[in-house]
Amino acid sequence: LAVCVDARRQHIYAAIYDFKNGSIHKVLKDSLLSSDELLRKVGRVTFFTGDALPAYGDILRKRLGKKALFLKPAFWYPRALFLIQLLDSIPKWLKPLTLRTMTPEYLRSSEAEERTGKKN
């Protein structure tokens, strides 16, 4: 499963997961990729989801052919109900978050930082 979020400026936030023996394994860590870089990461039939698909779905379909399978658009955007169901069904691999343990992971500088060459 490839989760693809539109990062704007011709990039995609992506992570790829594999499901084996009832477990989920992250194959590609959270990454900031161009569509070409993402295409190079996909080696076999992969389901795609996420809000980057309206912008990049045609490119993925054209280049990957039958390797690219898309979940229905209803599954492209996170919904609280799905997260609650996920929490109820497989809590063993979820780590609880608190305000102390929850920290953002920035995969790139802000647009202002990129323009000025400065990072806060």
PDB file of C-alpha atoms in Angstrom, residues 38-89:
ATOM      1  CA  LEU A  38       8.109   7.405  -6.231  1.00  0.00           C
ATOM      2  CA  LEU A  39       7.774   5.425  -9.444  1.00  0.00           C
ATOM      3  CA  ARG A  40      11.289   4.016  -8.928  1.00  0.00           C
ATOM      4  CA  LYS A  41      10.301   2.813  -5.443  1.00  0.00           C
ATOM      5  CA  VAL A  42       7.361   0.726  -6.683  1.00  0.00           C
ATOM      6  CA  GLY A  43       8.550  -2.695  -7.801  1.00  0.00           C
ATOM      7  CA  ARG A  44       5.385  -4.774  -7.849  1.00  0.00           C
ATOM      8  CA  VAL A  45       1.606  -4.503  -7.819  1.00  0.00           C
ATOM      9  CA  THR A  46       0.755  -1.748  -5.344  1.00  0.00           C
ATOM     10  CA  PHE A  47      -2.462  -0.224  -4.064  1.00  0.00           C
ATOM     11  CA  PHE A  48      -2.382   3.578  -3.948  1.00  0.00           C
ATOM     12  CA  THR A  49      -4.327   5.944  -1.735  1.00  0.00           C
ATOM     13  CA  GLY A  50      -4.072   9.578  -0.694  1.00  0.00           C
ATOM     14  CA  ASP A  51      -4.886  13.085  -1.767  1.00  0.00           C
ATOM     15  CA  ALA A  52      -1.966  13.207  -4.251  1.00  0.00           C
ATOM     16  CA  LEU A  53      -3.823  10.894  -6.631  1.00  0.00           C
ATOM     17  CA  PRO A  54      -5.931  13.586  -8.341  1.00  0.00           C
ATOM     18  CA  ALA A  55      -2.698  15.362  -9.329  1.00  0.00           C
ATOM     19  CA  TYR A  56      -0.394  12.361  -9.904  1.00  0.00           C
ATOM     20  CA  GLY A  57      -2.709   9.398 -10.489  1.00  0.00           C
ATOM     21  CA  ASP A  58      -2.582   9.601 -14.298  1.00  0.00           C
ATOM     22  CA  ILE A  59       1.234   9.619 -14.247  1.00  0.00           C
ATOM     23  CA  LEU A  60       1.295   6.591 -11.929  1.00  0.00           C
ATOM     24  CA  ARG A  61      -1.234   4.685 -14.061  1.00  0.00           C
ATOM     25  CA  LYS A  62       0.550   5.492 -17.312  1.00  0.00           C
ATOM     26  CA  ARG A  63       4.017   4.508 -16.095  1.00  0.00           C
ATOM     27  CA  LEU A  64       3.118   1.539 -13.851  1.00  0.00           C
ATOM     28  CA  GLY A  65       0.293   0.056 -15.911  1.00  0.00           C
ATOM     29  CA  LYS A  66      -1.263  -2.959 -14.185  1.00  0.00           C
ATOM     30  CA  LYS A  67       1.083  -2.581 -11.203  1.00  0.00           C
ATOM     31  CA  ALA A  68      -0.893   0.470 -10.065  1.00  0.00           C
ATOM     32  CA  LEU A  69      -4.207  -0.269  -8.349  1.00  0.00           C
ATOM     33  CA  PHE A  70      -6.148   2.603  -6.813  1.00  0.00           C
ATOM     34  CA  LEU A  71      -8.390   2.427  -3.780  1.00  0.00           C
ATOM     35  CA  LYS A  72     -11.748   4.143  -4.226  1.00  0.00           C
ATOM     36  CA  PRO A  73     -11.599   7.943  -3.772  1.00  0.00           C
ATOM     37  CA  ALA A  74     -13.562   7.601  -0.508  1.00  0.00           C
ATOM     38  CA  PHE A  75     -10.370   6.085   0.972  1.00  0.00           C
ATOM     39  CA  TRP A  76      -7.997   8.794  -0.311  1.00  0.00           C
ATOM     40  CA  TYR A  77      -8.629  11.137   2.617  1.00  0.00           C
ATOM     41  CA  PRO A  78      -8.250  10.285   6.329  1.00  0.00           C
ATOM     42  CA  ARG A  79     -11.455  10.028   8.304  1.00  0.00           C
ATOM     43  CA  ALA A  80     -11.842   9.761  12.045  1.00  0.00           C
ATOM     44  CA  LEU A  81     -14.144   6.747  11.729  1.00  0.00           C
ATOM     45  CA  PHE A  82     -11.457   4.713   9.913  1.00  0.00           C
ATOM     46  CA  LEU A  83      -8.884   5.609  12.568  1.00  0.00           C
ATOM     47  CA  ILE A  84     -11.249   4.602  15.370  1.00  0.00           C
ATOM     48  CA  GLN A  85     -11.969   1.284  13.658  1.00  0.00           C
ATOM     49  CA  LEU A  86      -8.252   0.747  13.154  1.00  0.00           C
ATOM     50  CA  LEU A  87      -7.575   1.456  16.819  1.00  0.00           C
ATOM     51  CA  ASP A  88     -10.260  -1.046  17.855  1.00  0.00           C
ATOM     52  CA  SER A  89      -9.070  -3.788  15.497  1.00  0.00           C
TER      53      SER A  89
END
